[in-house]
Coordinates of C-alpha atoms in Angstrom, one line a residue:
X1 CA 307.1 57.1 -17.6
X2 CA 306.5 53.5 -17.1
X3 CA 303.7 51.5 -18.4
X4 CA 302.8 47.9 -17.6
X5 CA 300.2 46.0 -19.3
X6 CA 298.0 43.1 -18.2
X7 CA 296.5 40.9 -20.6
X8 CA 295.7 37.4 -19.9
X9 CA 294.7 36.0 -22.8
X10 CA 293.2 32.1 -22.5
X11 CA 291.5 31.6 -26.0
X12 CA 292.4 33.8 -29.4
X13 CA 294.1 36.4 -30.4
X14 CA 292.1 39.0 -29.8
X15 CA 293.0 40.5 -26.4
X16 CA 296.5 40.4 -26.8
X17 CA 296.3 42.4 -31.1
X18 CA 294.3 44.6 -29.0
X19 CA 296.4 45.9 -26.4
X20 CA 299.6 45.5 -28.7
X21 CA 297.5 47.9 -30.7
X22 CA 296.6 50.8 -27.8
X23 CA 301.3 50.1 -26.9
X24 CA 302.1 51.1 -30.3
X25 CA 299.6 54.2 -30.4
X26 CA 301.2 55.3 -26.9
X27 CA 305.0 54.5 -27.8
X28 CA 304.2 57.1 -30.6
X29 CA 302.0 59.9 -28.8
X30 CA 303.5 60.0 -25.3
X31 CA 307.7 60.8 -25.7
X32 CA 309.9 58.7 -23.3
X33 CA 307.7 55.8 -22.4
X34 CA 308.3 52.1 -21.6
X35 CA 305.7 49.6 -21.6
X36 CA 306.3 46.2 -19.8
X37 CA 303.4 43.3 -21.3
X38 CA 302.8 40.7 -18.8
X39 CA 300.7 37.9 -21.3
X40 CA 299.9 34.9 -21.7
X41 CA 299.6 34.3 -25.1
X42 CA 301.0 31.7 -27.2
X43 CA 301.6 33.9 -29.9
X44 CA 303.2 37.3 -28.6
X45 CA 306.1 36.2 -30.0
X46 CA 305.2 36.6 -33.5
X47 CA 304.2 40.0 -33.3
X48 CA 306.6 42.6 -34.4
X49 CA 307.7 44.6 -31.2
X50 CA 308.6 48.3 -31.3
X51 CA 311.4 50.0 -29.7
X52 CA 310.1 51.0 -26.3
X53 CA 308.2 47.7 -25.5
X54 CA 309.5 44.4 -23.9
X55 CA 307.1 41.6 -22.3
X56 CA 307.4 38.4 -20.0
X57 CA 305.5 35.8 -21.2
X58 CA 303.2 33.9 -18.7
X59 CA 302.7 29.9 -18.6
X60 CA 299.7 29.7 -20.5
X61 CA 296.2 28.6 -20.2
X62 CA 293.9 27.1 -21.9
X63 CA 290.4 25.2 -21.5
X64 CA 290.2 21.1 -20.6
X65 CA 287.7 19.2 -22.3
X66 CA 285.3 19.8 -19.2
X67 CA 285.4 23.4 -20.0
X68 CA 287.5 24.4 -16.8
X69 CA 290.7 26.9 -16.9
X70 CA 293.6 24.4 -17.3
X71 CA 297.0 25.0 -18.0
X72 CA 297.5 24.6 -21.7
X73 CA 301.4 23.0 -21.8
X74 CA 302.8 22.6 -18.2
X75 CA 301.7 19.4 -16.7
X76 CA 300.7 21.4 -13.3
X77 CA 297.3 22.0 -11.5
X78 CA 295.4 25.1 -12.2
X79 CA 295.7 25.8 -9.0
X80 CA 299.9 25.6 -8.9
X81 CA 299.6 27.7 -12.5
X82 CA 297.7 30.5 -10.9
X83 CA 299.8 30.9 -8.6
X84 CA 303.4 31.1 -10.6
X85 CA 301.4 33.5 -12.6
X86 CA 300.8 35.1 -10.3
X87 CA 304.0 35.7 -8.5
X88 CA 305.6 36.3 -11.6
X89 CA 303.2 39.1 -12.5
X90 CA 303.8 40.7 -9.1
X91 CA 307.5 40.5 -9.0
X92 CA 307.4 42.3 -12.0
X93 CA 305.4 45.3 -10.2
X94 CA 307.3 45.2 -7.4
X95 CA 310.7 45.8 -9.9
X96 CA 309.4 47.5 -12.5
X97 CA 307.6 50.2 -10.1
X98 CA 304.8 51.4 -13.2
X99 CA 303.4 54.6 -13.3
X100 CA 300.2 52.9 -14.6
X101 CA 298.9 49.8 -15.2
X102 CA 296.3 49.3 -17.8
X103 CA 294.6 45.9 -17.5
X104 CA 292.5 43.9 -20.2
X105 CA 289.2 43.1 -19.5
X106 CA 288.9 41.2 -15.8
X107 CA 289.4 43.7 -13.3
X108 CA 291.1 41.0 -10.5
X109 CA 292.9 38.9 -14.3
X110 CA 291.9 35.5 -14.5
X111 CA 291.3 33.3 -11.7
X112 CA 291.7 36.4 -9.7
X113 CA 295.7 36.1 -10.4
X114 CA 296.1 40.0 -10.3
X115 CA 294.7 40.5 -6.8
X116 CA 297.8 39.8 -4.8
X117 CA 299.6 42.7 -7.6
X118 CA 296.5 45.3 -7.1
X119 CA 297.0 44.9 -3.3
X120 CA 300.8 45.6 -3.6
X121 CA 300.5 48.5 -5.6
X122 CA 297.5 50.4 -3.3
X123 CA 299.6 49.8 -0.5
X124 CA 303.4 50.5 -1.3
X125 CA 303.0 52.5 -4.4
X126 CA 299.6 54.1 -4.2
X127 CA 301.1 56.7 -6.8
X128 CA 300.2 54.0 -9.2
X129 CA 297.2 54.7 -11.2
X130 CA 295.1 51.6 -12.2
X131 CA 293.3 51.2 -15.4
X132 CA 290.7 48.9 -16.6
X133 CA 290.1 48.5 -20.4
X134 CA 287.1 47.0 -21.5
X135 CA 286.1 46.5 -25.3
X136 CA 282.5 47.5 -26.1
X137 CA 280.6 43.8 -25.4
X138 CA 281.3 41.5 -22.8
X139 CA 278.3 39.4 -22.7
X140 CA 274.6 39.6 -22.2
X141 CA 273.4 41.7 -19.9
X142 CA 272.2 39.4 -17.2
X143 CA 274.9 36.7 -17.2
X144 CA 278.0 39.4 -17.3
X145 CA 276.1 40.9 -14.1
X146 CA 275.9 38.0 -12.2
X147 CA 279.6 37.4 -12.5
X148 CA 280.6 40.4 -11.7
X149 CA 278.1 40.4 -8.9
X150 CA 279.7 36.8 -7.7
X151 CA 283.5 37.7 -8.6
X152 CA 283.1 41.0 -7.1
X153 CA 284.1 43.1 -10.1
X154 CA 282.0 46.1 -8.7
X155 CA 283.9 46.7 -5.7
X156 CA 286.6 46.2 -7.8
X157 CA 286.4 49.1 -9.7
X158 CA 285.1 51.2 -7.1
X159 CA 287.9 50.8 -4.7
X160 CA 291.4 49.5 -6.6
X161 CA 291.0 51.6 -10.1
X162 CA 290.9 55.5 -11.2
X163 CA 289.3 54.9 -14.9
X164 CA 287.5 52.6 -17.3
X165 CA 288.2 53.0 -21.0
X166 CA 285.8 51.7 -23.2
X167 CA 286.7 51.1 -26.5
X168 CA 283.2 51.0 -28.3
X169 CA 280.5 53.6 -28.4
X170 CA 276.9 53.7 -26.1
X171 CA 275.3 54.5 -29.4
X172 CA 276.1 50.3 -30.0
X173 CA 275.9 49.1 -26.6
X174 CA 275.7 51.5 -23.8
X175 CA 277.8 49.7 -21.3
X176 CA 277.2 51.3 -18.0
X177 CA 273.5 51.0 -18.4
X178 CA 273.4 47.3 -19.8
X179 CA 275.4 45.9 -16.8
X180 CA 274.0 48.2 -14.7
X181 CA 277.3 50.5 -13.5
X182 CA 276.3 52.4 -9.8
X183 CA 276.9 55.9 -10.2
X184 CA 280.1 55.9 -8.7
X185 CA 281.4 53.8 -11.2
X186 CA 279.9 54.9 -14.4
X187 CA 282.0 58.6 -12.9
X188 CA 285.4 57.0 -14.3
X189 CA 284.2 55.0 -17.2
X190 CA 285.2 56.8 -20.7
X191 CA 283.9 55.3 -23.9
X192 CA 286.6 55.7 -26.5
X193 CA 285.2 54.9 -29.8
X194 CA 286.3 52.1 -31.6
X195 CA 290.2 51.2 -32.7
X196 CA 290.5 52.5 -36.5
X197 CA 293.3 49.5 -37.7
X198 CA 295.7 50.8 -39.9
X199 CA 296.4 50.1 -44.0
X200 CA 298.8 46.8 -43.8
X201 CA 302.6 46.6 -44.9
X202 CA 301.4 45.9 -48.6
X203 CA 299.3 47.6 -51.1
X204 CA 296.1 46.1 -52.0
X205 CA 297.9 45.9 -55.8
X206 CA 301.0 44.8 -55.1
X207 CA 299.0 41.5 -52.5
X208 CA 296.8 40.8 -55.0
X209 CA 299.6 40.1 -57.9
X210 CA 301.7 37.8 -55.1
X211 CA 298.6 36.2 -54.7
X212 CA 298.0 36.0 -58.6
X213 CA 294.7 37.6 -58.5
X214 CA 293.4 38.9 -62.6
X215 CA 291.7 42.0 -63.0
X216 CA 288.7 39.5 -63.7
X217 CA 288.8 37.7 -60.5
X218 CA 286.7 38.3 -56.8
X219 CA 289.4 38.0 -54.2
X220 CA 287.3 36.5 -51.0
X221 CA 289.2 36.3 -47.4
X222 CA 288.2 33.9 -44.7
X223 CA 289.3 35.0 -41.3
X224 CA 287.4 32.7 -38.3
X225 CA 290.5 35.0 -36.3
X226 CA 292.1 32.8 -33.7
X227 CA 290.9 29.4 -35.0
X228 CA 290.3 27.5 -31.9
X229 CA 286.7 27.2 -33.2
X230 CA 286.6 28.5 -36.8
X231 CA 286.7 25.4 -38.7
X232 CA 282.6 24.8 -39.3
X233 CA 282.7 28.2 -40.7
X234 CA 285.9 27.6 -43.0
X235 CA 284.7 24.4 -43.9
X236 CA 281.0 25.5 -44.7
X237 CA 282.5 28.3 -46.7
X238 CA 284.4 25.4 -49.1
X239 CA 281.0 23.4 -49.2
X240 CA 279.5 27.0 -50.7
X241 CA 282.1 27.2 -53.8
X242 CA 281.5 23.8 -54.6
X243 CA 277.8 24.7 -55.2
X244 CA 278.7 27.9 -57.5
X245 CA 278.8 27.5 -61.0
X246 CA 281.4 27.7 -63.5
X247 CA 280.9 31.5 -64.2
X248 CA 282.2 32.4 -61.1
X249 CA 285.4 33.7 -60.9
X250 CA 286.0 33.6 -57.3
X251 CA 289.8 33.2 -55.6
X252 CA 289.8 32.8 -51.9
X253 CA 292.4 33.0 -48.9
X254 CA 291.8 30.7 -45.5
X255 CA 293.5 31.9 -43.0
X256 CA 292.7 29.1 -40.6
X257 CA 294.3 30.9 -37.3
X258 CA 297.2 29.4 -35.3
X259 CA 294.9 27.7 -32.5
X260 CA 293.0 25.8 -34.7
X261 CA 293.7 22.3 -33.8
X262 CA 296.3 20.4 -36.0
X263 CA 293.8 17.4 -37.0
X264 CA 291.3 20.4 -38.3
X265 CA 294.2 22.2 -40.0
X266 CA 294.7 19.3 -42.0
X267 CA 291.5 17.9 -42.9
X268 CA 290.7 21.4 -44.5
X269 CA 294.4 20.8 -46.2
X270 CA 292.9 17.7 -47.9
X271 CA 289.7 19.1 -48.6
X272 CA 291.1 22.9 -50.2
X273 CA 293.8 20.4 -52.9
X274 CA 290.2 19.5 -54.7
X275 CA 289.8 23.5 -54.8
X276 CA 292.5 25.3 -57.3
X277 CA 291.4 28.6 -56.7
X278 CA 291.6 28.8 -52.7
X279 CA 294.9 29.0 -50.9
X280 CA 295.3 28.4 -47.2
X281 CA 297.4 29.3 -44.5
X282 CA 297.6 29.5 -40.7
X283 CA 298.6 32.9 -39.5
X284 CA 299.4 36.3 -40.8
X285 CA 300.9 39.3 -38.7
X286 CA 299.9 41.8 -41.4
X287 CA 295.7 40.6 -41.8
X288 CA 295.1 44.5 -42.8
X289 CA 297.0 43.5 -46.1
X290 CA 295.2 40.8 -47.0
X291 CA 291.5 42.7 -46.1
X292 CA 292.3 46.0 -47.8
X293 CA 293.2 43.4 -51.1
X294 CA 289.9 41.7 -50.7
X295 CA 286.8 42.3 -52.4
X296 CA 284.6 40.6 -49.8
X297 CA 285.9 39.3 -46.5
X298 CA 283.9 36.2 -44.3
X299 CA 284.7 36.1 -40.1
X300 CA 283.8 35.3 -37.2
X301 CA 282.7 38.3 -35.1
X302 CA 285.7 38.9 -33.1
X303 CA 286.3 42.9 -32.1
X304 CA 289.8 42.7 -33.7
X305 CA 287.9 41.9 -37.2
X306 CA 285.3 44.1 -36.7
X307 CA 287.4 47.1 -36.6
X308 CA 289.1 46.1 -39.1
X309 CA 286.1 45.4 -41.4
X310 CA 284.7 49.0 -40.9
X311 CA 288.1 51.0 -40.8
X312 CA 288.7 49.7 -43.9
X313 CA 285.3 49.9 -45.5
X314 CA 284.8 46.4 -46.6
X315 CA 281.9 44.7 -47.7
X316 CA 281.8 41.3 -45.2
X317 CA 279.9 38.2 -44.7
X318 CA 280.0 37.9 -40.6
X319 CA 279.2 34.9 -38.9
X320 CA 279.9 35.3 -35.0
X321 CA 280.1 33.0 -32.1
X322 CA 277.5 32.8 -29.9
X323 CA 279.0 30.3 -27.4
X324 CA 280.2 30.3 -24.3
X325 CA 279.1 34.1 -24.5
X326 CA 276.8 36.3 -26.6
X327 CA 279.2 39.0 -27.0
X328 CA 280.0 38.5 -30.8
X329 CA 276.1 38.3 -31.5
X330 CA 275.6 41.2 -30.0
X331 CA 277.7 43.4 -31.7
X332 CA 277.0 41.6 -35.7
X333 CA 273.3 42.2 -35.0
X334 CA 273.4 45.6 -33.7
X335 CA 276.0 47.0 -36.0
X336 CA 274.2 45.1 -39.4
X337 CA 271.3 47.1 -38.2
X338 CA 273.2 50.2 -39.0
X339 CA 274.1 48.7 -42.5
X340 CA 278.1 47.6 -42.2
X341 CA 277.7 44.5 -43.3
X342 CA 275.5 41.2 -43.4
X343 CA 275.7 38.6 -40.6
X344 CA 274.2 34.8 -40.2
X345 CA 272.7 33.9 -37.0
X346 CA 275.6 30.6 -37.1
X347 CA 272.0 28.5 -36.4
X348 CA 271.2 29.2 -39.9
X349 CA 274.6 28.8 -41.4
X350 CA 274.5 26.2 -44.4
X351 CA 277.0 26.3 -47.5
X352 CA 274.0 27.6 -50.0
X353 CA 273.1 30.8 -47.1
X354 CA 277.0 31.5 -46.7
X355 CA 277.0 31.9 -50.8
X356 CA 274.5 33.3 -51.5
X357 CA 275.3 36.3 -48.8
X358 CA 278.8 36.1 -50.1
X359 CA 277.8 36.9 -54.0
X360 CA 275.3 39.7 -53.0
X361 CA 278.5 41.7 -51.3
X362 CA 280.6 40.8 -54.5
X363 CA 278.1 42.0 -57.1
X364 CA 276.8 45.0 -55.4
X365 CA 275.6 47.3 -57.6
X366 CA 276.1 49.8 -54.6
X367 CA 279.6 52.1 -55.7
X368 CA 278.8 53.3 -51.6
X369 CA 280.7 51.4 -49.2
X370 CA 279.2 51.5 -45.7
X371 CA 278.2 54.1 -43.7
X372 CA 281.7 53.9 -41.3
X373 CA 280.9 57.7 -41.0
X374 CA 277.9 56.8 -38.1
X375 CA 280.9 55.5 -35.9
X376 CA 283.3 56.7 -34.0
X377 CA 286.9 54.9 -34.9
X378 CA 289.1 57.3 -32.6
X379 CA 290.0 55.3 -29.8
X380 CA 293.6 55.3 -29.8
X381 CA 293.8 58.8 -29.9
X382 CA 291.1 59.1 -27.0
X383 CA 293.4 56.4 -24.9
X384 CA 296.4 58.2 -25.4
X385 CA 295.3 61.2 -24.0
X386 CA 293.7 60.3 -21.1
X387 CA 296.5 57.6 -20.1
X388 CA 298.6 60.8 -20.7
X389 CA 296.2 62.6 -18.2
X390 CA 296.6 60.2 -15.3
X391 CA 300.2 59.9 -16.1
X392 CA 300.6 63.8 -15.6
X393 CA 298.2 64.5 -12.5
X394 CA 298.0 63.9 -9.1
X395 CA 296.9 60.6 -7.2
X396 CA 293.0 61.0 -6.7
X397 CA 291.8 57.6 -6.4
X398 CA 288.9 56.6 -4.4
X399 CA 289.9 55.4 -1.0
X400 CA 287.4 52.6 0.6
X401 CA 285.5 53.6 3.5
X402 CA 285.9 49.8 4.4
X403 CA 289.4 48.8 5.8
X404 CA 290.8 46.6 3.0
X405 CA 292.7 43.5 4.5
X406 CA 296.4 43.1 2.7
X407 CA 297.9 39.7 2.7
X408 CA 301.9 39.9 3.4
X409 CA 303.1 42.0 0.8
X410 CA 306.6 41.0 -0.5
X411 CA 309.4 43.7 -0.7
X412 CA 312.1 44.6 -3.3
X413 CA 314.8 43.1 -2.0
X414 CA 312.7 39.7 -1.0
X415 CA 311.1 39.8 -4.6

């Protein structure tokens, strides 16, 4: 069975761990499969790749100081970017003939790139099944519905695709009723649970002696994930230890992230040589390591870190963005109301608030970790078998009572 994967990712590393995730889970649960990644992330390369998965990396994209989608290294115009992307993700279809395609997040990919792809596949290999993941938040209700409203995400998923996976629970945010799903489409959407993330590649004892950490010592991690906007929060974490006194026997790991801009990168490289006991770097394949060695870990609000904060039952400081969506808000307020960790609004983040939440995870009295137990962590199992159920049955998706137009479709032997 073949499996391609769509996942566009513009900013962070959050899509892309994801769905590299949900391709290991499947390569291991479902016997003879191949998985094709079409991404455009700057870092796929540095992820380890098992046997059973290939990619083609897209030109990527990026934001312009306006704010628009711009191409991030090419000197071409959005417009000419979309469209290689585009062809290449479509010659890739057209050769690689999948059994499914499971796409991240925007249900047309970004800058409706995946349209030309989803009209190929309806109309020469209807066989196809098309499905969309989408993690538990997007956004606020009422802007996430007006763009799916204007892109016209709703028809979307009514006429081209056969299931939504969810991977969160309605228990957190109740996805079909907050963006207001019709009936049809709330039918195929399946929440998963959340993505348990594994132990990493070292034990939390042997990390801790390569990082030199005594029995006497906090170990404190700072993750803002992909970077491209973490450095207020790594920065107002290093203005917090130089407010602690003496009798704190804190060591700390930055790990800035790999899109944090260079001239960032090293003015926190300056600032951390006044600091003995904090080590920096940029990037880490194997982050589980480094939490499951932590005592107390402080992020950004990122899915991704989330997981991996509950799976592995760590206390954590959270401090998500709220900009250019809610979704990271949303999800730190609603799950520190269940009692997995603390969170700062980032409007009422200053070095002495970051601290002093940091030193009451470290010197809980509490030998309870947090309640993980209240939430489901299942999702790759869930995934696998229901990509395993479309795989195995019969074509049943929903044909449009309204004749769908298809633009010149290009063949096999053209492509």
């Amino acid at each position: 069975m073949r499996l391609m994967v769509y996942s566009h990712d513009s900013f962070g590393l959050g899509n892309i761990r994801r769905m590299l995730a949900i391709c290991n889970h499947l390569l291991d649960a479902i016997p003879g499969l191949s998985i094709l990644v079409v991404s455009g992330s700057p870092v796929l390369h540095s992820f380890r790749m098992p046997r059973g998965l290939d990619y083609i990396k897209l030109p990527c994209f990026g934001r312009n100081e306006s704010g628009e989608v711009a191409a991030k290294y090419l000197n071409t115009a959005a417009d000419e970017t979309v469209k290689l992307r585009s062809d290449l993700i479509k010659v890739a279809a057209v050769n690689f003939k999948p059994d499914l395609l499971l796409v991240d997040k925007k249900p047309y990919g970004l800058q409706e790139e995946l349209k030309a792809t989803l009209d190929y596949l309806k109309l020469r290999l209807p066989e196809t099944k098309l499905v969309l993941l989408l993690r538990d938040i997007l956004d606020s209700p009422e802007p996430t519905i007006k763009e799916w409203q204007k892109y016209g995400y709703y028809d979307a998923l009514q006429w081209y695709y056969d299931q939504v996976l969810v991977v969160g629970i309605p228990e957190v945010f109740d996805l079909s009723r907050e963006y207001q799903f019709s009936p049809c489409i709330a039918q195929k959407v399946r929440f998963c649970g959340y993505i348990r993330r594994d132990y990493g590649h070292k034990s939390r004892h042997v990390l801790r002696q390569e990082l030199q950490i005594q029995p006497d010592e906090k170990f404190v991690l700072v993750t803002p994930g992909g970077g491209g906007d973490g450095y207020s929060l790594v920065d107002t974490y290093r203005q917090g230890l130089a407010q602690l006194s003496p009798q704190h026997s804190i060591k700390s790991l930055i790990i800035s992230g790999p899109e944090m801009p260079l001239f960032q990168r090293q003015a926190l490289q300056e600032k951390i040589q006044q600091y003995p006991q904090v080590q920096i770097c940029e990037f880490t394949d194997d982050i589980a390591s480094y939490m499951d060695a932590a005592d107390a870990v402080v992020s950004m609000g990122g899915y991704n870190t989330i997981c991996e904060i509950i799976s592995l039952n760590k206390r954590a400081v959270v401090v998500p963005r709220i900009k250019p969506v809610q979704e990271q808000w949303i999800r730190a307020e609603r799950m520190a109301g269940l009692g997995l960790f603390k969170t700062i609004h980032p409007d009422w983040l200053t070095p002495a608030a970051l601290m002093d939440a940091v030193l009451e995870q470290l010197n809980s009295r509490s030998h309870h970790f947090p309640p993980v137990s209240r939430l489901d962590l299942d999702a790759l199992h869930q995934i696998a078998q229901d990509i395993h159920t479309l795989l195995h049955s019969p074509t049943t998706r929903l044909v449009s009572k309204k004749p769908i137009l298809f633009p010149q479709v290009i063949s096999t032997q053209q492509a």
